[in-house]
Short mmCIF file of C-alpha atoms in Angstrom, two decimals:
data_model
loop_
_atom_site.label_atom_id
_atom_site.label_comp_id
_atom_site.label_asym_id
_atom_site.label_seq_id
_atom_site.Cartn_x
_atom_site.Cartn_y
_atom_site.Cartn_z
CA MET A 245 -6.21 -1.00 -32.87
CA LYS A 246 -5.34 2.19 -34.69
CA PHE A 247 -2.13 2.87 -32.77
CA HIS A 248 1.09 1.27 -33.96
CA LEU A 249 4.09 0.50 -31.80
CA GLY A 250 6.02 -1.10 -34.66
CA LYS A 251 8.07 0.45 -37.43
CA ARG A 252 8.09 4.19 -37.86
CA ASN A 253 10.38 5.56 -40.54
CA THR A 254 10.23 9.18 -39.45
CA PRO A 255 11.88 10.09 -36.12
CA ARG A 256 9.65 11.69 -33.52
CA HIS A 257 11.64 14.89 -33.34
CA LEU A 258 10.81 15.67 -36.98
CA HIS A 259 7.19 16.12 -35.94
CA SER A 260 8.06 18.86 -33.46
CA HIS A 261 6.53 21.40 -35.83
CA GLN A 262 3.16 20.22 -34.45
CA PRO A 263 3.64 20.62 -30.71
CA SER A 264 0.68 19.98 -28.45
CA GLY A 265 1.14 23.26 -26.62
CA ASN A 266 3.37 25.27 -24.36
CA VAL A 267 5.11 22.86 -22.00
CA SER A 268 4.35 25.26 -19.14
CA GLN A 269 0.66 24.34 -19.50
CA VAL A 270 -0.04 21.04 -17.73
CA VAL A 271 -3.09 18.78 -17.47
CA ALA A 272 -3.34 15.74 -15.18
CA LEU A 273 -5.22 12.54 -16.09
CA VAL A 274 -5.96 10.49 -12.97
CA ASP A 275 -7.05 6.85 -12.78
CA GLU A 276 -8.78 7.05 -9.41
CA ARG A 277 -8.66 3.30 -8.78
CA TYR A 278 -4.87 3.41 -9.15
CA LEU A 279 -4.59 6.51 -6.95
CA LYS A 280 -6.66 4.86 -4.22
CA TRP A 281 -4.62 1.67 -4.37
CA LEU A 282 -1.32 3.55 -4.23
CA ALA A 283 -2.56 5.86 -1.47
CA ALA A 284 -3.67 2.85 0.58
CA GLN A 285 -0.06 1.67 0.65
CA HIS A 286 0.82 4.87 2.54
CA ALA A 287 -2.26 5.21 4.76
CA SER A 288 -2.09 4.42 8.47
CA ALA A 289 -5.85 3.82 8.68
CA PRO A 290 -8.61 2.65 6.31
CA LEU A 291 -8.35 4.92 3.30
CA GLN A 292 -10.53 7.99 2.90
CA LEU A 293 -9.20 9.66 -0.23
CA GLN A 294 -9.02 13.44 0.27
CA ARG A 295 -9.96 14.51 -3.27
CA HIS A 296 -9.88 18.20 -2.37
CA ASN A 297 -6.13 17.91 -1.81
CA LEU A 298 -5.42 16.32 -5.19
CA GLN A 299 -4.95 19.62 -7.01
CA PRO A 300 -2.62 21.15 -4.36
CA VAL A 301 -0.59 17.92 -4.28
CA LEU A 302 -0.08 17.93 -8.05
CA VAL A 303 0.70 21.65 -8.08
CA ASP A 304 3.36 21.07 -5.43
CA LEU A 305 4.78 18.13 -7.39
CA LEU A 306 5.17 20.36 -10.43
CA ARG A 307 6.69 23.13 -8.32
CA GLN A 308 9.46 20.74 -7.30
CA SER A 309 10.15 19.29 -10.76
CA THR A 310 9.10 22.00 -13.24
CA PRO A 311 8.93 25.37 -11.46
CA ASP A 312 7.61 27.26 -14.51
CA ALA A 313 4.74 24.83 -15.15
CA HIS A 314 1.11 25.70 -14.48
CA LEU A 315 -1.48 23.00 -13.79
CA LEU A 316 -4.65 23.94 -15.65
CA ARG A 317 -6.85 21.16 -14.28
CA ALA A 318 -7.02 17.49 -13.37
CA TYR A 319 -9.38 14.99 -14.99
CA VAL A 320 -10.32 12.20 -12.58
CA PHE A 321 -11.62 8.98 -14.13
CA SER A 322 -13.77 7.24 -11.54
CA ASP A 323 -16.12 4.25 -11.51
CA GLN A 324 -17.74 5.59 -8.34
CA GLN A 325 -20.25 8.39 -7.89
CA VAL A 326 -18.27 11.50 -6.97
CA LEU A 327 -20.15 14.39 -5.38
CA ASP A 328 -17.15 16.36 -4.09
CA LEU A 329 -16.86 19.87 -5.50
CA CYS A 330 -13.17 20.56 -6.10
CA ASP A 331 -11.79 23.53 -8.00
CA ASP A 332 -10.00 22.69 -11.26
CA VAL A 333 -10.91 19.01 -10.98
CA VAL A 334 -13.22 17.47 -13.61
CA VAL A 335 -14.68 14.01 -12.99
CA ARG A 336 -15.15 11.59 -15.89
CA SER A 337 -17.44 8.65 -15.13
CA VAL A 338 -16.31 5.25 -16.42
CA PRO A 339 -17.86 1.76 -16.12
CA GLN A 340 -17.12 -0.20 -12.98
CA HIS A 341 -13.99 -2.29 -13.19
CA SER A 342 -15.94 -5.47 -12.43
CA ILE A 343 -17.98 -4.96 -15.61
CA ASP A 344 -15.30 -4.42 -18.24
CA GLY A 345 -11.96 -4.99 -16.52
CA GLY A 346 -11.05 -1.31 -16.80
CA LEU A 347 -11.27 -1.18 -20.60
CA GLY A 348 -13.70 1.75 -20.50
CA LEU A 349 -11.31 3.72 -18.29
CA VAL A 350 -8.38 3.02 -20.62
CA ARG A 351 -10.34 4.16 -23.66
CA SER A 352 -11.70 7.26 -21.94
CA LEU A 353 -8.33 8.34 -20.55
CA GLY A 354 -6.60 7.51 -23.83
CA LEU A 355 -9.12 9.57 -25.81
CA GLU A 356 -8.61 12.55 -23.48
CA LEU A 357 -4.85 12.23 -23.94
CA ASN A 358 -5.11 12.21 -27.71
CA GLN A 359 -7.51 15.16 -27.71
CA LEU A 360 -4.91 17.13 -25.76
CA ALA A 361 -2.20 16.09 -28.21
CA GLN A 362 -4.25 16.99 -31.29
CA HIS A 363 -5.69 20.29 -30.13
CA GLY A 364 -2.80 21.73 -28.14
CA GLY A 365 -4.52 21.79 -24.77
CA ALA A 366 -1.22 21.33 -22.96
CA GLY A 367 2.46 20.66 -23.53
CA LEU A 368 2.90 18.29 -20.59
CA VAL A 369 0.46 15.72 -19.25
CA LEU A 370 0.71 14.02 -15.86
CA ILE A 371 -0.76 10.52 -15.89
CA LEU A 372 -1.59 8.65 -12.69
CA SER A 373 -2.18 5.06 -13.76
CA ASP A 374 -0.41 1.71 -13.93
CA ASP A 375 -2.44 0.23 -16.80
CA GLU A 376 -0.11 -1.02 -19.53
CA ARG A 377 -2.91 -0.75 -22.09
CA LEU A 378 -2.30 3.01 -22.13
CA ILE A 379 1.07 2.57 -23.88
CA PRO A 380 -0.29 2.90 -27.46
CA TYR A 381 -2.16 6.08 -26.52
CA ILE A 382 0.92 7.55 -24.84
CA ASP A 383 3.10 6.62 -27.81
CA GLU A 384 0.71 8.33 -30.21
CA ALA A 385 0.57 11.48 -28.06
CA GLN A 386 4.37 11.61 -27.81
CA TRP A 387 4.64 11.22 -31.58
CA ARG A 388 2.47 14.35 -31.89
CA GLY A 389 4.87 16.30 -29.66
CA LEU A 390 3.22 15.96 -26.25
CA LYS A 391 5.43 15.25 -23.25
CA VAL A 392 4.11 12.65 -20.82
CA ALA A 393 5.10 12.21 -17.16
CA LEU A 394 3.90 9.25 -15.11
CA VAL A 395 3.28 9.80 -11.41
CA SER A 396 3.84 7.08 -8.82
CA ASP A 397 5.52 6.67 -5.44
CA GLU A 398 9.22 6.46 -4.68
CA GLY A 399 9.17 2.71 -4.15
CA SER A 400 8.09 2.01 -7.73
CA LEU A 401 11.10 3.76 -9.27
CA ASP A 402 13.52 0.91 -8.56
CA MET A 403 13.12 -0.41 -12.10
CA PRO A 404 15.05 -3.71 -11.81
CA LYS A 405 12.90 -4.66 -8.82
CA LEU A 406 9.68 -3.48 -10.46
CA MET A 407 10.43 -5.27 -13.74
CA ASN A 408 10.80 -8.48 -11.78
CA GLU A 409 7.70 -8.01 -9.64
CA ASP A 410 5.30 -6.07 -11.88
CA PRO A 411 6.64 -6.02 -15.48
CA SER A 412 3.53 -4.44 -17.01
CA TRP A 413 3.77 -1.43 -14.68
CA ALA A 414 7.50 -1.20 -15.37
CA ARG A 415 6.91 -1.16 -19.14
CA LEU A 416 4.42 1.66 -18.72
CA LEU A 417 6.88 3.72 -16.67
CA LEU A 418 9.59 3.16 -19.29
CA GLN A 419 7.31 4.61 -21.98
CA ALA A 420 7.07 7.99 -20.21
CA ASP A 421 9.27 11.00 -20.94
CA ARG A 422 9.57 11.57 -17.21
CA ARG A 423 8.68 9.80 -13.98
CA LEU A 424 7.64 11.79 -10.90
CA ALA A 425 7.21 10.44 -7.37
CA LEU A 426 4.88 11.73 -4.67
CA GLY A 427 6.54 12.05 -1.27
CA ALA A 428 5.40 11.48 2.29
CA SER A 429 3.73 14.88 2.74
CA ALA A 430 1.68 14.35 -0.43
CA TRP A 431 0.42 10.96 0.72
CA GLU A 432 -0.46 12.40 4.11
CA ALA A 433 -2.50 15.14 2.44
CA LEU A 434 -4.30 12.56 0.27
CA THR A 435 -5.07 10.09 3.05
CA VAL A 436 -5.47 11.94 6.36
CA PRO A 437 -8.75 13.84 6.93
CA GLY A 438 -8.03 17.47 7.76
CA ALA A 439 -4.38 17.26 6.73
CA VAL A 440 -2.89 20.36 5.14
CA LEU A 441 -0.20 19.90 2.51
CA GLN A 442 3.21 21.08 3.63
CA ALA A 443 4.36 22.64 0.36
CA SER A 444 7.85 21.71 -0.76
CA ARG A 445 10.39 24.18 -1.99
CA SER A 446 11.10 24.27 -5.70
CA ALA A 447 13.91 22.08 -6.98
CA ALA A 448 15.99 25.15 -7.83
CA SER A 449 15.94 26.37 -4.22
CA GLN A 450 16.42 23.04 -2.50
CA GLN A 451 19.73 22.03 -0.98
CA PRO A 452 20.70 18.34 -0.86
CA ALA A 453 18.98 16.88 2.18
CA GLN A 454 20.11 14.01 4.32
CA PRO A 455 17.49 11.23 4.44
CA SER A 456 15.85 10.84 7.80
CA GLU A 457 16.40 7.75 9.93
CA ARG A 458 12.76 6.78 9.43
CA ASP A 459 13.02 7.13 5.66
CA GLY A 460 16.09 4.92 5.67
CA GLU A 461 14.34 2.26 7.69
CA THR A 462 11.31 2.37 5.41
CA ALA A 463 13.38 2.05 2.25
CA GLU A 464 15.48 -0.72 3.76
CA GLY A 465 12.37 -2.68 4.65
CA TYR A 466 10.70 -2.09 1.32
CA PHE A 467 13.66 -3.25 -0.75
CA SER A 468 14.75 -5.99 1.64
CA ASN A 469 15.76 -9.27 0.04
CA ALA A 470 14.96 -11.23 3.19
CA LEU A 471 12.49 -14.05 2.58
CA PRO A 472 9.23 -13.98 4.58
CA SER A 473 9.17 -16.06 7.76
CA ASP A 474 6.94 -19.09 8.27
CA ASP A 475 4.80 -17.09 10.70
CA TRP A 476 4.34 -14.37 8.07
CA LEU A 477 3.40 -16.93 5.42
CA GLU A 478 0.83 -18.52 7.71
CA GLN A 479 -0.71 -15.16 8.61
CA VAL A 480 -1.01 -14.14 4.96
CA ARG A 481 -2.27 -17.59 3.96
CA GLN A 482 -5.15 -17.17 6.42
CA VAL A 483 -6.05 -13.79 4.90
CA ILE A 484 -6.07 -15.31 1.40
CA GLN A 485 -8.10 -18.34 2.48
CA SER A 486 -10.62 -16.06 4.17
CA TRP A 487 -10.95 -14.06 0.94
CA TRP A 488 -11.27 -17.23 -1.14
CA SER A 489 -14.05 -18.59 1.09
CA GLU A 490 -16.02 -15.37 0.51
CA GLU A 491 -15.89 -15.64 -3.30
CA THR A 492 -18.91 -17.01 -5.15
CA PRO A 493 -18.59 -20.27 -7.13
CA ASP A 494 -18.78 -18.33 -10.41
CA ALA A 495 -16.09 -15.90 -9.30
CA ARG A 496 -13.87 -18.80 -8.26
CA LEU A 497 -14.30 -20.51 -11.61
CA ASP A 498 -13.52 -17.29 -13.50
CA LEU A 499 -10.33 -16.75 -11.50
CA GLN A 500 -9.25 -20.36 -11.94
CA GLU A 501 -9.69 -20.14 -15.70
CA GLU A 502 -7.89 -16.81 -15.89
CA MET A 503 -4.91 -17.92 -13.81
CA GLN A 504 -4.57 -21.21 -15.67
CA ASN A 505 -3.87 -19.16 -18.79
CA SER A 506 -1.49 -16.65 -17.19
CA GLN A 507 1.58 -16.56 -14.99
CA GLY A 508 0.56 -13.82 -12.58
CA VAL A 509 -2.41 -12.59 -10.58
CA PRO A 510 -5.14 -10.43 -12.16
CA PRO A 511 -4.55 -6.76 -11.23
CA GLU A 512 -7.94 -6.38 -9.54
CA THR A 513 -7.37 -9.43 -7.34
CA ASP A 514 -3.80 -8.38 -6.65
CA ARG A 515 -4.79 -4.91 -5.47
CA HIS A 516 -7.66 -6.17 -3.35
CA LEU A 517 -5.51 -8.70 -1.53
CA LEU A 518 -2.57 -6.33 -1.16
CA LEU A 519 -4.91 -3.99 0.68
CA ARG A 520 -6.33 -6.77 2.88
CA VAL A 521 -2.91 -8.11 3.76
CA ARG A 522 -1.57 -4.63 4.41
CA ARG A 523 -4.43 -3.92 6.80
CA GLU A 524 -3.83 -7.23 8.56
CA LEU A 525 -0.12 -6.51 8.98
CA ALA A 526 -0.58 -2.74 9.55
CA ARG A 527 2.32 -1.97 7.22
CA THR A 528 3.37 -2.03 3.58
CA LEU A 529 4.83 -5.16 2.00
CA SER A 530 8.35 -5.57 0.66
CA PHE A 531 8.93 -6.83 -2.88
CA GLN A 532 9.78 -10.29 -1.54
CA GLU A 533 6.59 -10.33 0.53
CA LYS A 534 4.49 -9.26 -2.45
CA LYS A 535 6.04 -12.05 -4.50
CA ALA A 536 5.31 -14.60 -1.77
CA MET A 537 1.75 -13.32 -1.41
CA ARG A 538 1.11 -13.74 -5.14
CA GLU A 539 2.48 -17.28 -5.03
CA LEU A 540 0.08 -18.05 -2.17
CA ILE A 541 -2.82 -16.57 -4.15
CA ARG A 542 -2.05 -18.74 -7.16
CA ALA A 543 -1.63 -21.83 -4.97
CA THR A 544 -5.00 -21.18 -3.31
CA VAL A 545 -6.89 -20.45 -6.52
CA LEU A 546 -5.38 -23.20 -8.64
CA ALA A 547 -5.36 -25.97 -6.03
CA PRO A 548 -8.92 -27.17 -6.86
CA ALA A 549 -8.25 -26.90 -10.59
CA GLN A 550 -5.11 -28.98 -10.29
CA GLU A 551 -7.12 -31.82 -8.76
CA LEU A 552 -9.50 -31.98 -11.71
CA PRO A 553 -8.89 -34.68 -14.34
CA VAL A 554 -7.23 -33.41 -17.49
CA GLU A 555 -9.43 -33.75 -20.54
CA SER A 556 -7.84 -35.49 -23.49
#
């Protein structure tokens, strides 16, 4: 690893004589798997990502937060074949997640970030990803004078909650210079076929708005501390058991070995089951429900392993 997160004798601001570029020039680096997973949490039907709306959504996000900024282009890192022709969107092909666990995506996105930092392609980079392995690349780019903003949804910005439920994602968000959240109109544009983005006013022209009753109910449910009911647990347990019965023996063994050596759930498994459970319930899950779901996953996966004799 050529990037160092340890001691650095010279403060970052002393390197400001080598800025990456005018901060008004912005480039977006998009982990498409992350974008799809996050968008699925806000979709009311099976997700069909509207890639043609990605650029307008990011432009509108910048208009709200940095009115003078100009989005040059977005680089989308995808492990799927993408044939959509979208202006100012460049697709970078990466290996499928099932092959390398996303390492190829991390390296490709990290290399693009460092190229921008070294050659002055932009002064601000928007990153859409939750992969903690990007931290060394972000740190190196920041050291070279590049500003980095991480894009997520509003629910992920409750840091105490997120640190408890998904500490690796929280650590990544803490590394950024800024954190930007996509709102309801953006998710509608990204998930609903034929939807047209309702552009927001710039931050400078906006007046403080009262949250809608629906927004309040959504936030209250999302951050609720209420424990899931027995009926909820049984419904989710059935979804998990159905998934587990579909896995091949080799896949089961791999997951058992991985979870025996960790305390959480592998990100790929976590995302897949979050989506299945969300579709079953027809709504997003609260933090407490996500925690309970992950406990059920671990109980299901590790139950056979726990019955095996322990080798001396």
